[in-house]
mmCIF file of C-alpha atoms and ligand atoms in Angstrom:
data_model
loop_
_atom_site.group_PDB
_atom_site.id
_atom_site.type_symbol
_atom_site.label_atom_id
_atom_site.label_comp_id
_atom_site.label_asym_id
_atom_site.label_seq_id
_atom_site.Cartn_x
_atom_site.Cartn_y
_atom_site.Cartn_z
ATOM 1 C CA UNK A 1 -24.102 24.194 -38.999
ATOM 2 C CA UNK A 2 -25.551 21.003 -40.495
ATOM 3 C CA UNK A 3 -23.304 20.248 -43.134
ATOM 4 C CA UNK A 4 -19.773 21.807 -44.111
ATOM 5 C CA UNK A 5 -19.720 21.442 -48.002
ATOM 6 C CA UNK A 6 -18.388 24.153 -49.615
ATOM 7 C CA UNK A 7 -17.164 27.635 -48.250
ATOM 8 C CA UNK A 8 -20.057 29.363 -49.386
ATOM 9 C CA UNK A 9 -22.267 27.716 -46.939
ATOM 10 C CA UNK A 10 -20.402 29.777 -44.227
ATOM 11 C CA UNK A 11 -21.310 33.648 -42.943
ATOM 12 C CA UNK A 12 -18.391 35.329 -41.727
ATOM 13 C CA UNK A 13 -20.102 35.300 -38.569
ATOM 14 C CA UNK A 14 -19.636 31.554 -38.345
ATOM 15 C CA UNK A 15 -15.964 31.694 -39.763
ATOM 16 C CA UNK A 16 -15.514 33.950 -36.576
ATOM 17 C CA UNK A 17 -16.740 31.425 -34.441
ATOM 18 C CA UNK A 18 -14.342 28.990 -36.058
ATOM 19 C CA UNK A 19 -11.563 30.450 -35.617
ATOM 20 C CA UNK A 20 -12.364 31.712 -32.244
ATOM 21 C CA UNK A 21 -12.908 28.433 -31.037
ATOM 22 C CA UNK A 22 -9.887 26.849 -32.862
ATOM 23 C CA UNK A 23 -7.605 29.616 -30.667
ATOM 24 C CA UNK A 24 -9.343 28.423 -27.492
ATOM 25 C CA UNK A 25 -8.586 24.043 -28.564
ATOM 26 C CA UNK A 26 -5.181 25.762 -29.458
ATOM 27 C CA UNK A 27 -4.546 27.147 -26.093
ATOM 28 C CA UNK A 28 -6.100 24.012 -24.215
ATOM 29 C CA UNK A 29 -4.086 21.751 -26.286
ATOM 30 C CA UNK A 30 -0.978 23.327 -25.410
ATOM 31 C CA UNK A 31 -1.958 23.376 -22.035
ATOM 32 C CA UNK A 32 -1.628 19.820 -21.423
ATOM 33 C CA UNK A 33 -5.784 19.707 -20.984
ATOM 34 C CA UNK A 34 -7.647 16.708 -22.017
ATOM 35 C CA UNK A 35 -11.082 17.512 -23.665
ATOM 36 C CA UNK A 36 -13.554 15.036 -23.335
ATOM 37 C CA UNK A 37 -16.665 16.228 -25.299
ATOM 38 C CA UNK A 38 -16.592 14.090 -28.289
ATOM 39 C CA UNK A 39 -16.263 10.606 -25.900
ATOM 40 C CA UNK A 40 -19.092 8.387 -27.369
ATOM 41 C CA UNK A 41 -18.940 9.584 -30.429
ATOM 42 C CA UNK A 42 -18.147 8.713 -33.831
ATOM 43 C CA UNK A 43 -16.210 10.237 -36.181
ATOM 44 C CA UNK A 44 -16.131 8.682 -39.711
ATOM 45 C CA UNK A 45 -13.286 8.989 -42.565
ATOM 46 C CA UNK A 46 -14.423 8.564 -45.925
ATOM 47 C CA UNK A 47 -10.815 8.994 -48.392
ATOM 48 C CA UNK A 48 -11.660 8.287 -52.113
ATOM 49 C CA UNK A 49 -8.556 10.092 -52.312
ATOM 50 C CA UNK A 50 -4.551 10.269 -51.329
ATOM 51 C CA UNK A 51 -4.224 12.256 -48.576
ATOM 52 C CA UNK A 52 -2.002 12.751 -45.648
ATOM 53 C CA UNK A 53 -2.461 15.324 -43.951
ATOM 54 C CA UNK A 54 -6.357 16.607 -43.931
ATOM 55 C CA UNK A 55 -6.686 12.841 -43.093
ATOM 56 C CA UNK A 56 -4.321 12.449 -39.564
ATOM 57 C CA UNK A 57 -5.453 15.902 -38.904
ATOM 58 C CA UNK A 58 -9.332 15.059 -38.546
ATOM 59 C CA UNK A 59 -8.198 11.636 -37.203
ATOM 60 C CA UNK A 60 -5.885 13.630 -34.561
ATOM 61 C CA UNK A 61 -8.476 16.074 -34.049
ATOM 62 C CA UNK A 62 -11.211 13.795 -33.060
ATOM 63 C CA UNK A 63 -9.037 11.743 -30.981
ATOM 64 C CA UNK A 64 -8.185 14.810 -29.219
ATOM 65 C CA UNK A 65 -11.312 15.528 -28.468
ATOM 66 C CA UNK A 66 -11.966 11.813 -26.822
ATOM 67 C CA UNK A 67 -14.273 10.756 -29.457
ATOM 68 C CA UNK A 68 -13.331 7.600 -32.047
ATOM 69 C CA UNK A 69 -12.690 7.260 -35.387
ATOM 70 C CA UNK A 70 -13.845 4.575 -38.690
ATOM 71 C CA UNK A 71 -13.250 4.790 -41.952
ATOM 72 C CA UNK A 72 -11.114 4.024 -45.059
ATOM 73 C CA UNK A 73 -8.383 5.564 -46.764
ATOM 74 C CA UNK A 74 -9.149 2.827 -50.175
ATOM 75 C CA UNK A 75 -12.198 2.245 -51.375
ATOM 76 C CA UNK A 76 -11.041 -1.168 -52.763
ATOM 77 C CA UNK A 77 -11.046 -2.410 -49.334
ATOM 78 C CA UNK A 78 -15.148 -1.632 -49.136
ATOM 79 C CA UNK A 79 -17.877 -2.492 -50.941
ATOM 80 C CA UNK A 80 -17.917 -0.392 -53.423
ATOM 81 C CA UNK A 81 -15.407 -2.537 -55.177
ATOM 82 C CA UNK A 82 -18.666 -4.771 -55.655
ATOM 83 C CA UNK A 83 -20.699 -1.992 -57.229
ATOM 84 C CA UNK A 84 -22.196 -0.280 -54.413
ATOM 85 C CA UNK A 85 -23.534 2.884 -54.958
ATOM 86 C CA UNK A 86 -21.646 6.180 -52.976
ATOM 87 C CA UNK A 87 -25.392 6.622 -51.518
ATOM 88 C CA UNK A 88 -25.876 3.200 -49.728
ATOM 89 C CA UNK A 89 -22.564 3.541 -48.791
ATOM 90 C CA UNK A 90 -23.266 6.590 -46.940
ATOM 91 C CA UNK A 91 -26.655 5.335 -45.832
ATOM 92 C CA UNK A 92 -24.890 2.690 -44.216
ATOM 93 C CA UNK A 93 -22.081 4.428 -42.594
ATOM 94 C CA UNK A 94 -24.745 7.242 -41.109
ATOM 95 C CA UNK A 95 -25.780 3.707 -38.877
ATOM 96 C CA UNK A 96 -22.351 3.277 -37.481
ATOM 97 C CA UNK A 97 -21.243 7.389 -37.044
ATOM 98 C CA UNK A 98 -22.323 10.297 -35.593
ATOM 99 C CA UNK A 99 -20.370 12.448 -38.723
ATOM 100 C CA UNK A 100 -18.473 11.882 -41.595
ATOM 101 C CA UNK A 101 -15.872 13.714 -43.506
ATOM 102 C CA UNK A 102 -15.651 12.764 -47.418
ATOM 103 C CA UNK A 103 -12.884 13.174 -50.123
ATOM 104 C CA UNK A 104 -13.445 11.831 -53.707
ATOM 105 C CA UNK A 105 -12.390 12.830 -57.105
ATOM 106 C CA UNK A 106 -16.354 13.626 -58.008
ATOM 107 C CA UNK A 107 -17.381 17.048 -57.824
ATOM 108 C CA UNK A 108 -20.082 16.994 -56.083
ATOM 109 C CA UNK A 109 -20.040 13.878 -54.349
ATOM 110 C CA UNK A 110 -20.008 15.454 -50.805
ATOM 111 C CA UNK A 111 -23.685 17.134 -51.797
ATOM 112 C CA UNK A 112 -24.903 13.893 -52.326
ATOM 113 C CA UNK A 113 -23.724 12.526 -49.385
ATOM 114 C CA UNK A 114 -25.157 14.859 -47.203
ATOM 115 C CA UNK A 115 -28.627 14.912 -48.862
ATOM 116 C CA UNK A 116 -28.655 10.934 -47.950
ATOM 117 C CA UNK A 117 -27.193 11.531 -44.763
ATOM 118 C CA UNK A 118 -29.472 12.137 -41.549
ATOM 119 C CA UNK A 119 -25.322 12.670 -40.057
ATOM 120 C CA UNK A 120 -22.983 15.917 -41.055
ATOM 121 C CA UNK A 121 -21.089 15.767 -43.809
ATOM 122 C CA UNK A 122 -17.677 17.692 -44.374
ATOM 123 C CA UNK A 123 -16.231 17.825 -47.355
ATOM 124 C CA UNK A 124 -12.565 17.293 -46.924
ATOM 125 C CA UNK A 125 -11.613 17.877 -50.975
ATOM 126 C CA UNK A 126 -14.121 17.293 -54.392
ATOM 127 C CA UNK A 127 -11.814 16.796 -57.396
ATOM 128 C CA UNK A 128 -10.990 20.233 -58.439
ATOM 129 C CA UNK A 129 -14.188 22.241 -56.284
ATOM 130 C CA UNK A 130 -14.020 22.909 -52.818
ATOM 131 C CA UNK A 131 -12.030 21.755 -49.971
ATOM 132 C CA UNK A 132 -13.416 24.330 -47.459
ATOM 133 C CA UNK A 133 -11.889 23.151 -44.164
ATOM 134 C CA UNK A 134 -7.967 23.357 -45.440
ATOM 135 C CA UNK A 135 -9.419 27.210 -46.194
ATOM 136 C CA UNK A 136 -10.219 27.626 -43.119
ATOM 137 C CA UNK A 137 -6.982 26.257 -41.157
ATOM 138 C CA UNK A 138 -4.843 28.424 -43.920
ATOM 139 C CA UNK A 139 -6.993 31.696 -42.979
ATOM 140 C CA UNK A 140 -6.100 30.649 -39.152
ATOM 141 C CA UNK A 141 -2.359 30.152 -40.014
ATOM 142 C CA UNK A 142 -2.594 34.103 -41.821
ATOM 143 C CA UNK A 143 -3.896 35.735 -38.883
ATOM 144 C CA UNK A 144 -1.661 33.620 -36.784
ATOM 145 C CA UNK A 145 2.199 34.635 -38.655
ATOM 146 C CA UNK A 146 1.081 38.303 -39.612
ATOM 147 C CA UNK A 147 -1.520 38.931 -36.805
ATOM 148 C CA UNK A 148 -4.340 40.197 -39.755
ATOM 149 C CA UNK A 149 -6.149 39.503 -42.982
ATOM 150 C CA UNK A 150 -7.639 42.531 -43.636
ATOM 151 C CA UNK A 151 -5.861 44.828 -46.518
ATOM 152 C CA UNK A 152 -2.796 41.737 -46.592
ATOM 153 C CA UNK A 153 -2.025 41.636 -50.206
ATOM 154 C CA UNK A 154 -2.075 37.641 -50.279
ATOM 155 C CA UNK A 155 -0.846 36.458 -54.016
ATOM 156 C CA UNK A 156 -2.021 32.939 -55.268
ATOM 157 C CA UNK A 157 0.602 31.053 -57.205
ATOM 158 C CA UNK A 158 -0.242 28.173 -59.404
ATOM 159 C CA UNK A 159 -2.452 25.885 -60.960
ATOM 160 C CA UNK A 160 -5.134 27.872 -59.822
ATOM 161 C CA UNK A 161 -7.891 26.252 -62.412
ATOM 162 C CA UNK A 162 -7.403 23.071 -61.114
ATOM 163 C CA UNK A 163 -6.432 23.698 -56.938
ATOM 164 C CA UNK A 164 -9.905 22.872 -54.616
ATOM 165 C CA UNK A 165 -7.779 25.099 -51.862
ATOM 166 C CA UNK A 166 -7.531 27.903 -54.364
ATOM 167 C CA UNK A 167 -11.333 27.693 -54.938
ATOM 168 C CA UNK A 168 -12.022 27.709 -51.295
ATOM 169 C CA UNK A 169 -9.446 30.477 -50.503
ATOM 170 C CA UNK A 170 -9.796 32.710 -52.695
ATOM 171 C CA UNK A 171 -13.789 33.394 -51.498
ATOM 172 C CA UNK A 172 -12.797 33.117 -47.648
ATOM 173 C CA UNK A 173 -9.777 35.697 -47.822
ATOM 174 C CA UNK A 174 -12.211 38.259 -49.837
ATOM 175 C CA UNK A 175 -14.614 37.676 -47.120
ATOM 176 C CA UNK A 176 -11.820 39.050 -44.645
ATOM 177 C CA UNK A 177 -10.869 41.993 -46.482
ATOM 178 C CA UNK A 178 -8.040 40.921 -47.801
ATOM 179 C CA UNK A 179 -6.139 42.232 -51.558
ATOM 180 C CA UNK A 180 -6.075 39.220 -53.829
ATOM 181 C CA UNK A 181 -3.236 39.019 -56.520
ATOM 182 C CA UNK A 182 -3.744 36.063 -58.505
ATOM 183 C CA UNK A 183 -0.635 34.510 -60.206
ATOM 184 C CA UNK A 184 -0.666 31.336 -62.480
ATOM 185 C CA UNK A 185 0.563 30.157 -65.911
ATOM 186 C CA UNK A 186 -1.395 31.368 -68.758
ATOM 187 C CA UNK A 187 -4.212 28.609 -69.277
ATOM 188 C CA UNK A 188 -4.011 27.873 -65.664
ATOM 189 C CA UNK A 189 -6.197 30.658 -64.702
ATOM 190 C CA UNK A 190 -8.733 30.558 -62.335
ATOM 191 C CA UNK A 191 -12.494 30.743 -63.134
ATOM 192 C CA UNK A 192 -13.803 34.246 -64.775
ATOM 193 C CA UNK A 193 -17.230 33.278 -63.212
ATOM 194 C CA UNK A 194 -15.137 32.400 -59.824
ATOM 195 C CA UNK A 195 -13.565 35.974 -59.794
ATOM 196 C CA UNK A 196 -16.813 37.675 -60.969
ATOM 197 C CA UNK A 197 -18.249 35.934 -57.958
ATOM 198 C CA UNK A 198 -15.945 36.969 -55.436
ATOM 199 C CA UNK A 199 -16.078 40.280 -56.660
ATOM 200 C CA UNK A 200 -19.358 41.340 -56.743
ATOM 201 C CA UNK A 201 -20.183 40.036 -53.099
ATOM 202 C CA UNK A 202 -17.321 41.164 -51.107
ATOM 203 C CA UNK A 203 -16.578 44.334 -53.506
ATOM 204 C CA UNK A 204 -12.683 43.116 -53.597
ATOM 205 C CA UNK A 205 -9.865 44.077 -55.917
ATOM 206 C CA UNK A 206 -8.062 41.512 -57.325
ATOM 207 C CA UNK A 207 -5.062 41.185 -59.743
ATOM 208 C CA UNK A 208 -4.421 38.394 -61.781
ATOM 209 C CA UNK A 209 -1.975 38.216 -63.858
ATOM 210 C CA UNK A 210 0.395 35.689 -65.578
ATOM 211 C CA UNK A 211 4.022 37.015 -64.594
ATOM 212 C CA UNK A 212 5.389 35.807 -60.936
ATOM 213 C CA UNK A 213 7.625 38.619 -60.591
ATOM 214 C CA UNK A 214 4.763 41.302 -61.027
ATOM 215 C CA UNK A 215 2.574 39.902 -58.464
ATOM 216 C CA UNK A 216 5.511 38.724 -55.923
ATOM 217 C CA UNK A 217 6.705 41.836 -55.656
ATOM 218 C CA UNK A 218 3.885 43.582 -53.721
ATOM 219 C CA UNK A 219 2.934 40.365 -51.637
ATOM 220 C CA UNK A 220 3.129 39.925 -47.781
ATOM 221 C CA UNK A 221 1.546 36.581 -48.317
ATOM 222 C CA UNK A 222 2.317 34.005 -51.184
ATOM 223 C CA UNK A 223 0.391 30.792 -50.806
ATOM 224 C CA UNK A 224 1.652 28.258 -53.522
ATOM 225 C CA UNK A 225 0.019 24.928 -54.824
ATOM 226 C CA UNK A 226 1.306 22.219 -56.986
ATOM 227 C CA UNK A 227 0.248 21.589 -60.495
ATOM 228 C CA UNK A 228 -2.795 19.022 -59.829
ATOM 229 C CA UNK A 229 -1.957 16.810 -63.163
ATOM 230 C CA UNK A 230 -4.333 14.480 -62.311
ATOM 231 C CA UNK A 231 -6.687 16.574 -62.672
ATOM 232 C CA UNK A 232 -6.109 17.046 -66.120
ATOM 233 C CA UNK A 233 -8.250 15.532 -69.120
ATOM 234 C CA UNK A 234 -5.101 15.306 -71.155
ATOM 235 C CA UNK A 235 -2.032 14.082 -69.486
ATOM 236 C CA UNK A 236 -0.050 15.883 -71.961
ATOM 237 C CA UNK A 237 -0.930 19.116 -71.546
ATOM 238 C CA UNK A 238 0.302 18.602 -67.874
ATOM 239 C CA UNK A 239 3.158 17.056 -68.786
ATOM 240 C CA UNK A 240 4.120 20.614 -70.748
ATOM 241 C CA UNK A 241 3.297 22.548 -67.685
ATOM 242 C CA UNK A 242 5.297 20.536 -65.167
ATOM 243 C CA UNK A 243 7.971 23.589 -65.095
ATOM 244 C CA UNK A 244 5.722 26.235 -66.029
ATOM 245 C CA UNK A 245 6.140 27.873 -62.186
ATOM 246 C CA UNK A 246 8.962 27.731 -59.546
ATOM 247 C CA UNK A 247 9.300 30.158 -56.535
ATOM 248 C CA UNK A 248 13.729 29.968 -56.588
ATOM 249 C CA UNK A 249 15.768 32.085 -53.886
ATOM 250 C CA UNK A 250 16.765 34.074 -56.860
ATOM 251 C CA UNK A 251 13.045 35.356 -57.278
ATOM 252 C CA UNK A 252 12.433 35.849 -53.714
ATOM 253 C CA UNK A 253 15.011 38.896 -54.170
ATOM 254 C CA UNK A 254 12.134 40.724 -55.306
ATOM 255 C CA UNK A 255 10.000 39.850 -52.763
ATOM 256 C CA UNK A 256 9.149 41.786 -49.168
ATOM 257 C CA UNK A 257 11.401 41.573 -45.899
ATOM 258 C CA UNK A 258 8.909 39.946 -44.234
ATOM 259 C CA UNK A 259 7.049 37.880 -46.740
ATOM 260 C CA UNK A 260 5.353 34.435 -45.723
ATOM 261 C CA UNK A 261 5.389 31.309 -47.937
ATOM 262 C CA UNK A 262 2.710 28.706 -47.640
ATOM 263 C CA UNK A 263 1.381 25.900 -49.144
ATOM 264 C CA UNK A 264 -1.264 23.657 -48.713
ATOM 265 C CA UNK A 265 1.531 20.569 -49.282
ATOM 266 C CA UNK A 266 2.428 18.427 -50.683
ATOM 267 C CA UNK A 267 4.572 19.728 -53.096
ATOM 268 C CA UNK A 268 6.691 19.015 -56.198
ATOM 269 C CA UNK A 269 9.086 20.970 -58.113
ATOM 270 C CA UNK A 270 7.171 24.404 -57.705
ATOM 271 C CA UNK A 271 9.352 25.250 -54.177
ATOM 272 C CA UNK A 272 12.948 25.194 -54.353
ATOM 273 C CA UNK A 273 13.812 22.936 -51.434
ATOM 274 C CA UNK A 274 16.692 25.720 -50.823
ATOM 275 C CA UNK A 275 13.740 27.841 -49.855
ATOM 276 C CA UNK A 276 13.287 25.945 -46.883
ATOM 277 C CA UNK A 277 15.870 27.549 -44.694
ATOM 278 C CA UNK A 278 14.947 31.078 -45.383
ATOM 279 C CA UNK A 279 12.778 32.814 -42.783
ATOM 280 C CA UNK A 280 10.184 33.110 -45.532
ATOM 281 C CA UNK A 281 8.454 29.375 -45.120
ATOM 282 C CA UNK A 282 6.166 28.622 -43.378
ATOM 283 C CA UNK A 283 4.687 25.916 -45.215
ATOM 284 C CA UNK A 284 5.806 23.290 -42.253
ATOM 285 C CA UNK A 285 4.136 25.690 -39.613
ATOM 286 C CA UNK A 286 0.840 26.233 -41.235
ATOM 287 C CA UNK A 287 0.442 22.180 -40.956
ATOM 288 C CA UNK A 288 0.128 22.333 -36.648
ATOM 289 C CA UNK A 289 -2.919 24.555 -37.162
ATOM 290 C CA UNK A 290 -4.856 21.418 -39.207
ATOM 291 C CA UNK A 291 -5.900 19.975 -35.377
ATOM 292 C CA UNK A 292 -6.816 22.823 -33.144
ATOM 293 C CA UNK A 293 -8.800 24.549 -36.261
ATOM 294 C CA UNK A 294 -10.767 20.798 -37.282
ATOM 295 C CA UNK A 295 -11.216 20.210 -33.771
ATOM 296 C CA UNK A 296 -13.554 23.661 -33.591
ATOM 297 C CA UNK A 297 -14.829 22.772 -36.853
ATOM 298 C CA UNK A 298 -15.917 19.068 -35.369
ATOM 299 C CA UNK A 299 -17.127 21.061 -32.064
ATOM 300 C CA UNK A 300 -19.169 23.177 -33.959
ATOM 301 C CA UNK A 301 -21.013 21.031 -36.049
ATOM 302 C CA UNK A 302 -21.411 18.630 -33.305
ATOM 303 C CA UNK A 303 -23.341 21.459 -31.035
HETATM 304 C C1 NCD B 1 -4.566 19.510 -51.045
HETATM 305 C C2 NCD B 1 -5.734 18.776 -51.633
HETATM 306 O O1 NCD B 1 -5.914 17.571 -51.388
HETATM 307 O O2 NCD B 1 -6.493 19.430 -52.312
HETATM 308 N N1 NCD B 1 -3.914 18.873 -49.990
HETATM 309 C C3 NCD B 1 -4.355 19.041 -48.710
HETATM 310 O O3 NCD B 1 -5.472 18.764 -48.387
HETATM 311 N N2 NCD B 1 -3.492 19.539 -47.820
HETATM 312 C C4 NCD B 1 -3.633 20.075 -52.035
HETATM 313 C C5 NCD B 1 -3.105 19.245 -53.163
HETATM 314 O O4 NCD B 1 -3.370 18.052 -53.283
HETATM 315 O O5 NCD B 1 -2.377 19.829 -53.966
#
């Protein structure tokens, strides 16, 4: 693998191998074992944007690994502030790194990087396009709590036009097998093209529709994301859909037994916090699989 920009760059051959290898860091890791194969090397973080967790977790996983880490988490603090282009920026950091991990608000950007870059590039989140590595760790977290993917009905719940993880998920849990049921606020639908897409290559059903109780009901999987506001053109119009979703105890009375709640985090008003003690979430779970599953990722690319 050269290059980790977008999910679609990924057979399910080499999403095997991910995974696979992010059980065996998994198993090692809570084994007390130190891995050594990254000492030397270089990892670089490159964070045009917040982030928290995708961040410490590639930081954590290098570390791990007994590699290093550079990198910013504000581009003030760099030269860009001056007016320096995102490609000698990147043609500069290739010099100090061995690879480097990107998130900025550009679409996009991450391609660009990794056509300057004689390094790998992941992209860890393009404003509202791909974030293909927080896929990956959620697919790891599915087969981890229910044991499968294949024929799970896994529902979608949100601002699904908007949500990089969505965009990334929704192709990697068709590639598994899995039934999609696609659940957001009318006008925050994801892509027609983006469902035609998935459709035609992996042959999947999915069901999308605009009313939480008719696609909770059948789900053994419900993976919620926030409203992404600031991804919105017009503040207003996110401003009117602040409330436009909320998964409440009272709705999970519809739901299965043994439903699972995730959520790429963080999150706002769209999980009741009362939700939180219910054997249902496992939004605080899925977060331990971010190291093992970017420390195969950084294995694998570093081969
Ligand atoms: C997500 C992101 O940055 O896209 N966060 C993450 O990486 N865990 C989700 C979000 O911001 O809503």
């Amino acid at each position: 693998m050269d290059d980790l920009i977008s999910i679609r760059d990924l057979k399910r051959e080499d999403v095997e191998l991910i995974l696979n290898t992010a059980d065996e860091m998994e198993i090692a890791l809570r084994s007390g074992k130190i891995n050594t194969e990254m000492r030397g090397r270089v990892l670089a973080n490159l964070f045009f944007e917040p982030s928290t967790r995708t961040r410490f977790s590639f930081e954590t996983a290098m570390l791990k690994l007994g590699g290093s880490v550079i990198g910013f988490d504000d581009p003030k603090i760099t030269s860009i502030e001056k007016g320096e282009t995102l490609s000698d920026t990147i043609k500069t950091v290739e010099k100090y790194c061995d690879l480097i991990v990107i998130r900025h608000p550009k679409e996009g950007a991450p391609r660009l990087a990794a056509s300057v870059s004689s390094k790998p590039v992941i992209n860890a989140g393009d404003g509202s396009n791909q974030h293909p590595t927080q896929a990956l760790l959620d697919l790891y977290a599915i087969k981890k709590l229910k044991g499968k993917i294949k024929n799970l009905n896994i529902a979608l719940l949100g601002d699904l036009r908007h949500a990089r993880v969505m965009k990334s998920l929704i192709y990697c849990l068709a590639m598994f097998d899995a039934n999609l049921i696609l659940i957001s606020p009318m006008g925050l639908e994801i892509e027609k093209e983006m469902v035609q897409e998935v459709k035609e290559k992996f042959n999947n059903e999915i069901f999308q529709t605009n009313d939480i109780y008719a696609g909770l009901r059948m789900a053994d999987v419900l993976y919620v994301c926030r409203l992404q506001k600031e991804r919105f053109s017009d503040p207003y119009e996110a401003k009117k859909l602040e409330n436009a979703y909320k998964v409440t105890p009272d709705l999970l009375k519809q739901a299965k037994d043994d439903l699972i709640i995730l959520h790429s985090l963080p999150r706002l008003g769209e999980l009741d916090r009362r939700i939180d003690d219910t054997k249902h979430a496992k939004y605080f779970d899925q977060i331990q699989f971010g190291v093992p599953v970017r420390m195969a990722i950084i294995h694998q690319m570093m081969r």
